[in-house]
Amino acid sequence: MRGKLGMLVGLVTLVLAATSTAIADAPTVTLTPFERTCVVHASPDTCPFDIVVHSEGTFREAVYSSGRDVTTVEDFHLTWSNPAGGKSLASPLAGPFIAEPNGDGTVTVTINGNNGRFTAPGYGVLFADVGRLVYVADPSDLNTPLQILQSTGHQDASPFPQICAALA
């Protein structure tokens, strides 16, 4: 009986130790609903008309004890509209945006998936930022690559002027 009790105590101790380790390594998760409307004003660098941009969805950020920061989007959509012409283009967003500290004051950013894709009948793909992009960035500006490490898929630099005809 003592042997069985000792085994049971040992097993319970192992389970508790594993559980406390798993809890310690669990990320801190923050859900942030997001909705914004802004205007891309007409200019030589955009379109000859204003575009209303509406973004809506939820950011899910998980920060791990190692410093790894993973942000994903849930039910996130972009809609670009020309109010004067009544036309619009929409894109779902999907995939993680991962920032990992490098130990030298920079971070490595990895974006897998769909970071924007506009298509229109008769035009096909107007703009796409899909695939895998890995780059080094300053932690204060995660959206500006200092050095691109990997770029695969279809990644256009800008939606302009390609989207203008479809929204006109």
Short mmCIF file of C-alpha atoms in Angstrom, two decimals:
data_model
loop_
_atom_site.label_atom_id
_atom_site.label_comp_id
_atom_site.label_asym_id
_atom_site.label_seq_id
_atom_site.Cartn_x
_atom_site.Cartn_y
_atom_site.Cartn_z
CA MET A 1 0.00 0.00 0.00
CA ARG A 2 2.85 2.39 0.86
CA GLY A 3 4.43 1.78 -2.53
CA LYS A 4 1.21 2.63 -4.35
CA LEU A 5 0.74 5.78 -2.25
CA GLY A 6 4.31 6.84 -2.98
CA MET A 7 3.75 6.30 -6.71
CA LEU A 8 0.51 8.30 -6.56
CA VAL A 9 2.22 11.18 -4.72
CA GLY A 10 5.04 11.09 -7.27
CA LEU A 11 2.60 11.14 -10.18
CA VAL A 12 0.60 14.02 -8.68
CA THR A 13 3.86 15.94 -8.12
CA LEU A 14 4.86 15.43 -11.77
CA VAL A 15 1.45 16.54 -13.03
CA LEU A 16 1.48 19.65 -10.83
CA ALA A 17 5.02 20.52 -11.90
CA ALA A 18 4.09 20.16 -15.57
CA THR A 19 0.95 22.21 -15.04
CA SER A 20 2.78 25.06 -13.30
CA THR A 21 5.41 25.10 -16.08
CA ALA A 22 2.69 25.24 -18.73
CA ILE A 23 0.93 28.06 -16.89
CA ALA A 24 4.20 30.00 -16.54
CA ASP A 25 4.84 29.67 -20.29
CA ALA A 26 1.28 30.64 -21.27
CA PRO A 27 1.22 33.93 -23.18
CA THR A 28 -0.53 37.08 -22.07
CA VAL A 29 -3.39 37.49 -24.55
CA THR A 30 -5.10 40.77 -25.38
CA LEU A 31 -8.11 41.10 -27.70
CA THR A 32 -8.59 44.56 -29.20
CA PRO A 33 -11.63 45.36 -31.34
CA PHE A 34 -10.71 47.74 -34.14
CA GLU A 35 -12.85 49.93 -36.39
CA ARG A 36 -11.53 52.92 -38.27
CA THR A 37 -12.51 55.00 -41.25
CA CYS A 38 -10.06 57.38 -42.90
CA VAL A 39 -9.62 59.10 -46.23
CA VAL A 40 -6.81 58.68 -48.73
CA HIS A 41 -6.90 62.08 -50.38
CA ALA A 42 -6.57 62.53 -54.11
CA SER A 43 -3.00 63.23 -55.16
CA PRO A 44 -0.49 62.44 -57.90
CA ASP A 45 0.69 59.50 -55.74
CA THR A 46 -2.79 57.99 -55.20
CA CYS A 47 -5.91 58.36 -57.36
CA PRO A 48 -7.49 61.51 -58.86
CA PHE A 49 -10.34 61.16 -56.33
CA ASP A 50 -10.62 60.64 -52.58
CA ILE A 51 -10.88 57.06 -51.30
CA VAL A 52 -12.66 56.21 -48.06
CA VAL A 53 -10.91 53.34 -46.26
CA HIS A 54 -12.89 51.40 -43.66
CA SER A 55 -11.11 48.77 -41.54
CA GLU A 56 -12.89 46.51 -39.08
CA GLY A 57 -12.02 43.43 -37.04
CA THR A 58 -10.23 42.25 -33.90
CA PHE A 59 -6.52 42.09 -33.13
CA ARG A 60 -5.43 39.15 -30.94
CA GLU A 61 -2.00 39.73 -29.43
CA ALA A 62 -0.17 36.98 -27.55
CA VAL A 63 3.05 37.99 -25.77
CA TYR A 64 5.26 35.16 -24.49
CA SER A 65 7.80 35.26 -21.65
CA SER A 66 10.58 34.98 -24.28
CA GLY A 67 9.49 38.32 -25.76
CA ARG A 68 7.90 36.69 -28.80
CA ASP A 69 4.88 38.80 -29.78
CA VAL A 70 2.29 37.22 -32.11
CA THR A 71 -0.57 39.35 -33.42
CA THR A 72 -3.30 37.75 -35.49
CA VAL A 73 -6.50 39.23 -36.87
CA GLU A 74 -9.95 37.80 -36.43
CA ASP A 75 -12.79 38.52 -38.87
CA PHE A 76 -10.88 41.51 -40.26
CA HIS A 77 -11.90 43.29 -43.47
CA LEU A 78 -10.79 46.35 -45.43
CA THR A 79 -13.11 48.24 -47.75
CA TRP A 80 -11.83 50.99 -50.05
CA SER A 81 -14.62 53.09 -51.60
CA ASN A 82 -15.00 55.95 -54.03
CA PRO A 83 -18.02 57.82 -52.63
CA ALA A 84 -18.34 59.94 -55.80
CA GLY A 85 -18.49 56.92 -58.11
CA GLY A 86 -20.13 54.47 -55.71
CA LYS A 87 -17.63 51.68 -56.36
CA SER A 88 -15.69 49.76 -53.72
CA LEU A 89 -13.08 47.04 -53.30
CA ALA A 90 -12.84 44.72 -50.30
CA SER A 91 -10.17 42.47 -48.85
CA PRO A 92 -10.16 40.10 -45.89
CA LEU A 93 -6.99 40.04 -43.80
CA ALA A 94 -5.64 36.83 -42.35
CA GLY A 95 -2.46 35.39 -40.98
CA PRO A 96 -0.14 36.21 -38.11
CA PHE A 97 2.18 39.18 -37.67
CA ILE A 98 5.01 37.89 -35.47
CA ALA A 99 7.72 40.06 -33.90
CA GLU A 100 10.60 38.31 -32.14
CA PRO A 101 13.43 40.17 -30.35
CA ASN A 102 16.90 39.57 -31.76
CA GLY A 103 18.90 40.61 -28.67
CA ASP A 104 20.63 43.45 -30.55
CA GLY A 105 17.88 46.07 -30.24
CA THR A 106 16.07 44.91 -33.38
CA VAL A 107 13.24 42.46 -33.98
CA THR A 108 12.55 39.95 -36.71
CA VAL A 109 9.06 40.38 -38.15
CA THR A 110 7.36 37.48 -39.94
CA ILE A 111 4.10 37.95 -41.83
CA ASN A 112 2.49 34.80 -43.23
CA GLY A 113 -0.74 34.89 -45.18
CA ASN A 114 -2.96 37.59 -46.58
CA ASN A 115 -2.01 41.13 -45.62
CA GLY A 116 -4.29 42.59 -48.28
CA ARG A 117 -5.57 41.57 -51.72
CA PHE A 118 -7.83 43.58 -54.03
CA THR A 119 -9.38 42.05 -57.13
CA ALA A 120 -12.10 43.28 -59.47
CA PRO A 121 -14.06 41.69 -62.33
CA GLY A 122 -12.39 42.48 -65.63
CA TYR A 123 -9.18 43.56 -63.88
CA GLY A 124 -8.04 40.49 -61.95
CA VAL A 125 -5.56 41.07 -59.13
CA LEU A 126 -5.06 44.80 -58.64
CA PHE A 127 -2.96 44.65 -55.49
CA ALA A 128 -1.72 41.78 -53.35
CA ASP A 129 0.44 41.46 -50.29
CA VAL A 130 0.22 37.71 -49.75
CA GLY A 131 2.71 34.97 -49.00
CA ARG A 132 5.60 35.14 -46.53
CA LEU A 133 7.61 38.21 -45.66
CA VAL A 134 10.42 38.14 -43.08
CA TYR A 135 12.42 41.23 -42.21
CA VAL A 136 14.43 42.96 -39.50
CA ALA A 137 12.86 46.10 -37.98
CA ASP A 138 13.27 48.61 -35.20
CA PRO A 139 10.88 47.67 -32.36
CA SER A 140 9.48 51.22 -32.37
CA ASP A 141 8.42 50.88 -36.04
CA LEU A 142 7.49 47.28 -36.85
CA ASN A 143 6.05 48.21 -40.26
CA THR A 144 9.29 49.53 -41.79
CA PRO A 145 11.80 46.87 -42.86
CA LEU A 146 15.46 47.66 -42.20
CA GLN A 147 16.53 44.47 -43.98
CA ILE A 148 14.39 41.96 -45.87
CA LEU A 149 15.39 38.38 -45.09
CA GLN A 150 12.76 36.52 -47.13
CA SER A 151 10.01 37.50 -49.54
CA THR A 152 7.89 34.87 -51.25
CA GLY A 153 4.46 35.05 -52.79
CA HIS A 154 2.95 38.14 -54.37
CA GLN A 155 3.89 41.38 -52.64
CA ASP A 156 3.12 44.64 -54.41
CA ALA A 157 4.70 47.77 -52.96
CA SER A 158 1.59 49.93 -53.37
CA PRO A 159 -2.03 49.63 -54.53
CA PHE A 160 -1.60 52.81 -56.62
CA PRO A 161 -2.29 53.46 -59.40
CA GLN A 162 -3.63 49.94 -60.10
CA ILE A 163 -6.84 50.28 -58.02
CA CYS A 164 -7.84 53.68 -59.44
CA ALA A 165 -9.47 52.38 -62.66
CA ALA A 166 -11.53 49.79 -60.76
CA LEU A 167 -12.80 52.44 -58.32
CA ALA A 168 -13.43 55.18 -60.94
#
